[in-house]
């Protein structure tokens, strides 16, 4: 896909006059008002800094003023804006994005909680306490994050900027939401972050990449922390969507239950549960998904825990993974670093097992139970098929691989064992599963 780069820029010379005398055209309908952002003073197709600030202030005022039955309409034009759009306590409204909302990439001007470059950034757009809200488009609306400036120079940008970057779209305490027909491009940080009870997402697409390379090379992968759909809560259905990013494609977070993800094209760090701490995550299903040249594929993970946490009643079903770049199945500890030291083990090092001395710690308080992989096809992985590991003081129970087939598996790093498999007390391989993890009972049909 072609990613267009839209951004706000400072206009040289003297200040540009942008005064407009426009009356709000509030079309009364039986369901409420239609509030057209341009008609109430929004400025389209202009990217200077003054316009970004004006559009940002107007978005804050207009969205917070929505009443039950209203529809906010961003027409099919490009509106450049500053971030820090915070919307609270709205219900029974529609937000229709027919055009593009393009956020400034000016880090120095970006709004922060306190002045200066070390002040915490505000999010691009953050909704809190919202109920019965539809985010929609009559075609395909776009949120453009212009994340390149926030990712920085490949290889060193993360060391300079860290994780003090704005999330593109965030909802806290949402109920009964519909999100459809929207694109989320080039997020500076996490893309779609929600805490909800009741949400459907359909026909939405996420892209975060530095190049158009067909894969996740050394340049692209440095767009760190560009998570796709980060979901906390319950009663969630995400379907017929796509994501290409450089971190978790989907991440089910702490305390979540009753979620279904299906018919998704994904490429990044995986269809992920985690990383989970001291909470209960249950009844999560991923099915009918395709992953092309992803980094990881199926990925469940615990952080370091100080008290018990669990992941249970999980199903991955009817998933095809083509040419994954790393281990395509990982059920175990989070492989990550939470510091500037890329090889730090939090709890499992990104440098493990290739780098001598790198650690992969297994959280004793993390419990896995009733994990099923069914009808999984993995074609031509560059590395060994998988990692399945838990602390032997708290082993996994009821892990089932049913028709999990790896065609032409790589030999690195586990050789003819194919899987690194420890801390599993009750693992079973069924159907046409091959290769069989060495710590599983072999009940295959061959």
XYZ file of C-alpha atoms in Angstrom:
446
model
C 0.000 0.000 0.000
C 1.161 3.535 -0.712
C 1.492 5.670 2.397
C 1.060 9.387 1.754
C 3.006 11.694 4.056
C 0.957 14.643 5.236
C 2.272 16.989 7.861
C 1.960 20.434 9.382
C 4.696 22.904 8.641
C 5.577 26.363 9.804
C 4.899 29.005 7.194
C 7.809 31.364 6.582
C 7.483 35.144 6.502
C 4.762 37.156 8.103
C 1.682 35.736 9.655
C -0.934 34.513 7.221
C -4.460 35.831 7.595
C -6.932 33.001 7.964
C -9.983 34.800 9.190
C -13.187 33.210 8.050
C -16.701 34.358 8.731
C -18.673 31.165 8.708
C -21.884 30.433 10.507
C -22.385 26.911 11.800
C -24.758 25.000 9.612
C -26.425 22.623 12.008
C -28.782 20.504 9.973
C -31.633 19.422 12.154
C -32.735 15.850 11.611
C -35.020 13.517 13.449
C -31.982 11.874 15.012
C -30.210 15.111 15.950
C -27.843 17.616 14.383
C -25.269 17.063 11.647
C -22.271 19.181 12.582
C -19.950 19.686 9.629
C -16.467 20.550 10.895
C -15.710 22.848 7.965
C -18.987 24.700 8.369
C -18.243 25.504 12.021
C -14.817 26.927 11.146
C -12.486 23.983 10.480
C -9.814 24.862 7.928
C -9.096 22.328 5.184
C -6.059 21.829 2.955
C -3.781 24.162 4.927
C -0.865 22.825 6.944
C 0.748 25.825 8.648
C 1.200 25.743 12.393
C -1.486 28.344 13.089
C -4.049 26.193 11.282
C -2.978 23.092 13.190
C -3.569 24.830 16.515
C -6.871 26.352 15.400
C -8.234 23.049 14.125
C -7.095 21.290 17.280
C -8.850 23.786 19.554
C -12.001 23.608 17.437
C -12.027 19.808 17.497
C -11.817 19.854 21.283
C -14.707 22.311 21.555
C -16.921 20.695 18.933
C -16.511 17.062 19.955
C -17.027 17.827 23.633
C -20.198 19.735 22.725
C -21.896 16.804 20.995
C -25.362 15.987 22.285
C -27.297 12.737 22.062
C -28.328 12.040 18.479
C -25.684 14.315 16.921
C -23.396 13.390 14.033
C -19.999 15.055 13.772
C -18.898 15.131 10.118
C -15.332 15.653 8.920
C -15.891 16.163 5.169
C -13.828 14.551 2.433
C -10.856 16.917 2.649
C -7.605 16.979 4.611
C -7.602 18.816 7.929
C -4.227 19.322 9.610
C -4.328 19.529 13.380
C -2.310 19.579 16.545
C -2.805 16.712 18.996
C -4.140 16.890 22.521
C -7.774 16.316 21.512
C -9.466 15.037 24.668
C -13.170 14.209 24.626
C -15.123 13.257 27.748
C -18.597 12.012 28.652
C -20.371 11.792 25.297
C -23.004 9.209 24.382
C -25.358 8.191 21.578
C -23.490 10.081 18.844
C -21.771 9.333 15.533
C -18.337 10.594 14.522
C -18.082 10.377 10.736
C -14.626 10.800 9.232
C -15.061 11.103 5.466
C -11.725 12.857 4.943
C -8.289 12.842 6.574
C -7.331 14.127 10.002
C -3.573 14.678 9.758
C -1.609 15.340 12.947
C 1.352 17.682 13.199
C 4.809 16.117 13.272
C 6.294 19.129 15.090
C 7.623 17.559 18.301
C 8.713 20.915 19.735
C 5.234 22.412 19.431
C 3.349 19.290 20.496
C 1.200 19.869 23.618
C 2.541 18.374 26.831
C 1.456 18.127 30.442
C 4.380 20.328 31.460
C 6.557 22.615 29.310
C 9.780 21.453 27.714
C 10.885 18.435 25.748
C 10.782 16.200 28.826
C 7.132 16.956 29.593
C 4.752 14.057 29.000
C 3.097 14.341 25.610
C -0.662 14.469 25.226
C -2.266 11.819 23.042
C -3.387 12.615 19.498
C -7.027 11.884 20.362
C -8.313 10.425 23.635
C -11.937 9.639 24.500
C -12.996 8.949 28.109
C -16.347 7.713 29.452
C -18.145 7.295 26.152
C -21.207 5.125 25.462
C -23.022 4.103 22.275
C -20.627 5.942 19.960
C -20.152 5.063 16.291
C -16.854 5.973 14.621
C -17.551 5.606 10.926
C -17.079 6.871 7.373
C -19.220 6.940 4.241
C -16.098 5.798 2.375
C -12.734 5.261 4.073
C -11.705 7.904 6.594
C -8.097 8.393 7.647
C -6.230 9.266 10.828
C -2.683 10.175 9.726
C -0.184 10.174 12.599
C 2.945 11.236 10.665
C 4.998 9.101 13.003
C 8.333 9.288 11.184
C 9.533 12.315 13.142
C 8.615 10.564 16.394
C 10.379 7.328 15.434
C 13.537 9.291 14.716
C 16.590 8.167 12.780
C 16.580 4.381 12.273
C 18.744 2.697 14.868
C 19.173 5.672 17.195
C 15.765 7.351 17.268
C 14.487 5.189 20.110
C 17.548 5.954 22.224
C 16.962 9.701 21.732
C 13.157 9.858 22.033
C 12.191 6.759 23.998
C 8.491 6.049 24.535
C 7.280 9.552 25.329
C 5.245 9.638 22.115
C 1.531 10.177 21.467
C -0.931 7.361 20.857
C -2.997 7.898 17.726
C -6.462 6.816 18.928
C -7.328 5.989 22.520
C -10.519 5.185 24.412
C -10.749 4.824 28.192
C -13.929 3.387 29.693
C -15.926 2.929 26.499
C -19.189 0.992 26.248
C -21.013 -0.309 23.187
C -18.799 1.153 20.464
C -18.700 0.586 16.714
C -15.556 1.454 14.738
C -15.714 0.950 10.976
C -14.325 2.049 7.606
C -11.255 3.830 8.984
C -7.519 3.825 8.287
C -4.953 4.498 10.996
C -1.602 5.423 9.433
C 1.912 6.015 10.759
C 1.122 6.246 14.450
C 3.881 7.881 16.524
C 3.404 5.194 19.204
C 0.568 2.724 19.915
C -2.063 3.013 17.203
C -5.464 1.899 18.520
C -5.658 1.616 22.311
C -8.975 0.931 24.017
C -10.438 -0.147 27.356
C -14.021 -1.147 26.639
C -17.035 -3.253 27.490
C -18.708 -3.999 24.180
C -17.004 -3.020 20.905
C -17.112 -4.087 17.268
C -14.355 -3.073 14.840
C -14.815 -3.868 11.150
C -13.182 -2.879 7.860
C -10.432 -0.907 9.576
C -6.793 -0.907 8.555
C -3.528 -0.048 10.299
C -0.174 0.655 8.670
C 3.084 1.762 10.334
C 6.211 1.383 8.223
C 9.249 3.338 7.092
C 9.537 1.714 3.648
C 7.449 -0.297 1.190
C 9.648 -3.377 1.709
C 7.780 -6.686 1.567
C 8.811 -7.716 5.063
C 10.195 -6.258 8.269
C 13.805 -5.373 7.536
C 16.391 -3.619 9.667
C 15.024 -0.166 8.767
C 11.307 -0.800 9.136
C 11.546 -2.694 12.407
C 12.997 0.407 14.114
C 9.541 2.000 14.119
C 9.340 0.590 17.625
C 6.155 0.394 19.740
C 3.785 0.923 16.831
C 1.292 -1.561 18.268
C -1.804 -2.187 16.174
C -5.017 -2.988 18.057
C -4.293 -2.879 21.824
C -7.457 -4.044 23.539
C -8.381 -4.189 27.219
C -11.812 -5.129 28.555
C -14.481 -7.596 27.473
C -17.016 -8.429 24.795
C -14.918 -7.357 21.820
C -15.251 -8.427 18.176
C -12.642 -7.278 15.632
C -13.097 -8.684 12.144
C -12.349 -8.126 8.462
C -9.441 -5.796 9.260
C -5.745 -5.570 8.468
C -2.582 -4.429 10.205
C 1.036 -4.082 9.053
C 3.253 -2.702 11.787
C 6.490 -3.179 13.703
C 5.168 -4.407 17.050
C 2.230 -6.512 18.256
C -0.420 -6.585 15.528
C -3.141 -7.286 18.066
C -2.417 -7.216 21.781
C -4.977 -8.471 24.285
C -4.104 -6.759 27.527
C -4.511 -7.389 31.269
C -7.870 -8.369 32.708
C -9.511 -9.094 29.354
C -12.134 -11.710 28.489
C -14.620 -12.726 25.820
C -12.873 -11.485 22.673
C -13.034 -12.715 19.093
C -10.628 -11.703 16.310
C -11.349 -13.120 12.865
C -10.624 -12.660 9.161
C -7.610 -10.461 9.789
C -4.555 -9.883 7.589
C -1.671 -9.234 9.969
C 2.083 -8.765 9.766
C 4.227 -7.570 12.649
C 5.091 -9.114 15.999
C 2.066 -11.333 16.104
C -1.494 -12.104 17.073
C -0.688 -11.548 20.695
C -2.032 -12.017 24.179
C 0.087 -9.911 26.477
C 2.209 -9.016 27.888
C 0.147 -10.039 30.909
C 0.982 -9.298 34.538
C -0.994 -10.202 37.653
C -4.453 -10.478 36.104
C -6.829 -13.030 34.611
C -7.187 -13.235 30.817
C -9.673 -15.775 29.452
C -11.865 -16.821 26.535
C -9.868 -15.307 23.670
C -10.195 -16.575 20.076
C -8.226 -15.791 16.919
C -9.474 -17.493 13.757
C -9.436 -17.364 9.956
C -6.367 -15.107 9.796
C -3.476 -14.792 7.357
C 0.008 -13.532 8.178
C 2.448 -12.659 5.375
C 6.151 -12.365 6.209
C 5.319 -11.493 9.788
C 8.024 -11.385 12.460
C 6.293 -13.589 15.023
C 2.958 -15.282 14.419
C 1.115 -16.743 17.415
C 2.457 -15.019 20.513
C 1.327 -15.232 24.141
C 3.460 -13.728 26.877
C 3.782 -12.917 30.561
C 5.762 -10.052 32.026
C 7.690 -10.521 35.246
C 5.042 -11.043 37.932
C 5.003 -10.435 41.671
C 1.622 -12.128 42.162
C -0.421 -14.696 40.205
C -1.693 -14.093 36.680
C -3.291 -16.438 34.182
C -4.019 -16.924 30.484
C -6.656 -19.578 29.835
C -9.304 -20.829 27.411
C -7.497 -19.593 24.304
C -8.108 -20.781 20.735
C -6.042 -20.035 17.618
C -7.815 -21.638 14.651
C -7.538 -21.673 10.844
C -4.444 -19.501 10.584
C -1.915 -19.457 7.741
C 1.532 -17.952 8.355
C 3.735 -17.500 5.293
C 7.516 -17.010 5.576
C 7.706 -15.716 9.151
C 10.996 -14.047 9.950
C 11.386 -15.332 13.516
C 9.899 -18.123 15.618
C 6.268 -18.349 14.428
C 4.814 -19.878 17.621
C 5.804 -18.441 20.990
C 3.909 -19.402 24.148
C 5.857 -18.287 27.182
C 7.488 -15.193 28.695
C 7.537 -11.792 27.021
C 10.629 -11.390 24.864
C 11.321 -7.720 25.383
C 13.498 -5.040 26.902
C 12.029 -2.169 28.881
C 15.274 -0.192 28.868
C 17.804 1.273 26.458
C 19.767 -1.966 26.785
C 18.320 -4.036 23.956
C 19.545 -7.278 25.530
C 18.035 -6.678 28.969
C 15.745 -9.544 30.026
C 12.268 -8.274 30.939
C 11.784 -11.159 31.490
C 13.226 -12.786 28.337
C 15.976 -11.058 26.394
C 15.525 -10.116 22.747
C 19.075 -11.451 22.325
C 18.156 -14.921 23.602
C 19.192 -17.573 22.659
C 21.669 -16.377 20.026
C 23.808 -14.155 22.264
C 25.930 -15.932 24.892
C 24.895 -14.894 28.392
C 21.484 -13.573 27.344
C 18.783 -14.603 29.811
C 15.243 -15.853 29.331
C 13.527 -15.881 32.705
C 10.280 -17.781 33.209
C 7.805 -16.047 35.568
C 6.791 -18.466 38.303
C 3.436 -16.736 38.860
C 2.305 -16.976 35.218
C -0.241 -19.761 34.638
C -1.231 -21.155 31.214
C -4.254 -23.477 30.888
C -6.447 -24.742 28.051
C -4.495 -23.362 25.092
C -5.520 -24.840 21.722
C -3.949 -24.351 18.307
C -6.097 -25.944 15.583
C -5.572 -26.080 11.824
C -2.466 -23.901 11.765
C -0.285 -23.911 8.634
C 3.183 -22.361 8.689
C 5.100 -22.176 5.427
C 8.872 -21.725 5.142
C 9.738 -20.121 8.478
C 13.270 -18.739 8.621
C 13.738 -20.088 12.148
C 12.632 -23.083 14.188
C 8.861 -23.514 14.579
C 8.404 -22.557 18.164
C 8.970 -21.838 21.822
C 6.643 -23.331 24.440
C 7.868 -22.729 27.938
C 6.747 -22.031 31.466
C 8.364 -22.134 34.871
C 8.603 -25.767 35.931
C 7.191 -24.860 39.350
C 3.984 -23.774 37.572
C 3.786 -25.778 34.329
C 1.289 -25.296 31.512
C -1.735 -27.608 31.484
C -3.985 -28.741 28.639
C -2.035 -27.404 25.664
C -3.308 -28.947 22.424
C -1.783 -28.752 18.926
C -4.367 -30.150 16.493
C -3.301 -30.129 12.827
C -0.452 -27.677 13.431
C 1.676 -28.226 10.336
C 5.010 -26.559 9.610
C 6.213 -26.916 6.033
C 9.969 -26.694 5.488
C 10.824 -25.597 9.048
C 14.035 -23.759 9.771
C 16.677 -25.433 11.928
C 17.861 -22.344 13.806
C 18.145 -22.306 16.797
C 16.618 -25.613 17.947
C 17.913 -28.000 15.292
C 16.143 -31.335 14.912
C 14.128 -30.735 18.079
C 12.316 -27.924 16.210
C 10.685 -26.604 19.400
C 12.171 -25.395 22.675
C 9.663 -26.968 25.030
C 9.892 -26.878 28.839
C 7.462 -26.583 31.741
C 4.510 -28.337 30.066
C 2.767 -30.974 32.184
C -0.031 -31.856 29.783
C 0.656 -31.119 26.115
C -0.866 -33.174 23.296
C -0.218 -33.216 19.529
C -3.149 -34.472 17.407
C -4.211 -34.934 13.789
C -1.526 -34.114 11.233
C 0.597 -32.001 13.565
C 4.243 -31.935 12.497
C 6.763 -31.545 13.897
C 5.605 -32.623 17.337
C 6.988 -30.565 20.237
C 9.307 -32.892 22.192
C 7.531 -32.399 25.515
C 4.072 -33.220 24.053
C 2.320 -36.583 23.976
C 2.182 -37.731 20.364
C -1.383 -38.631 19.343
C -0.958 -37.720 15.686
C -2.436 -39.757 12.833
C 0.854 -40.768 11.210
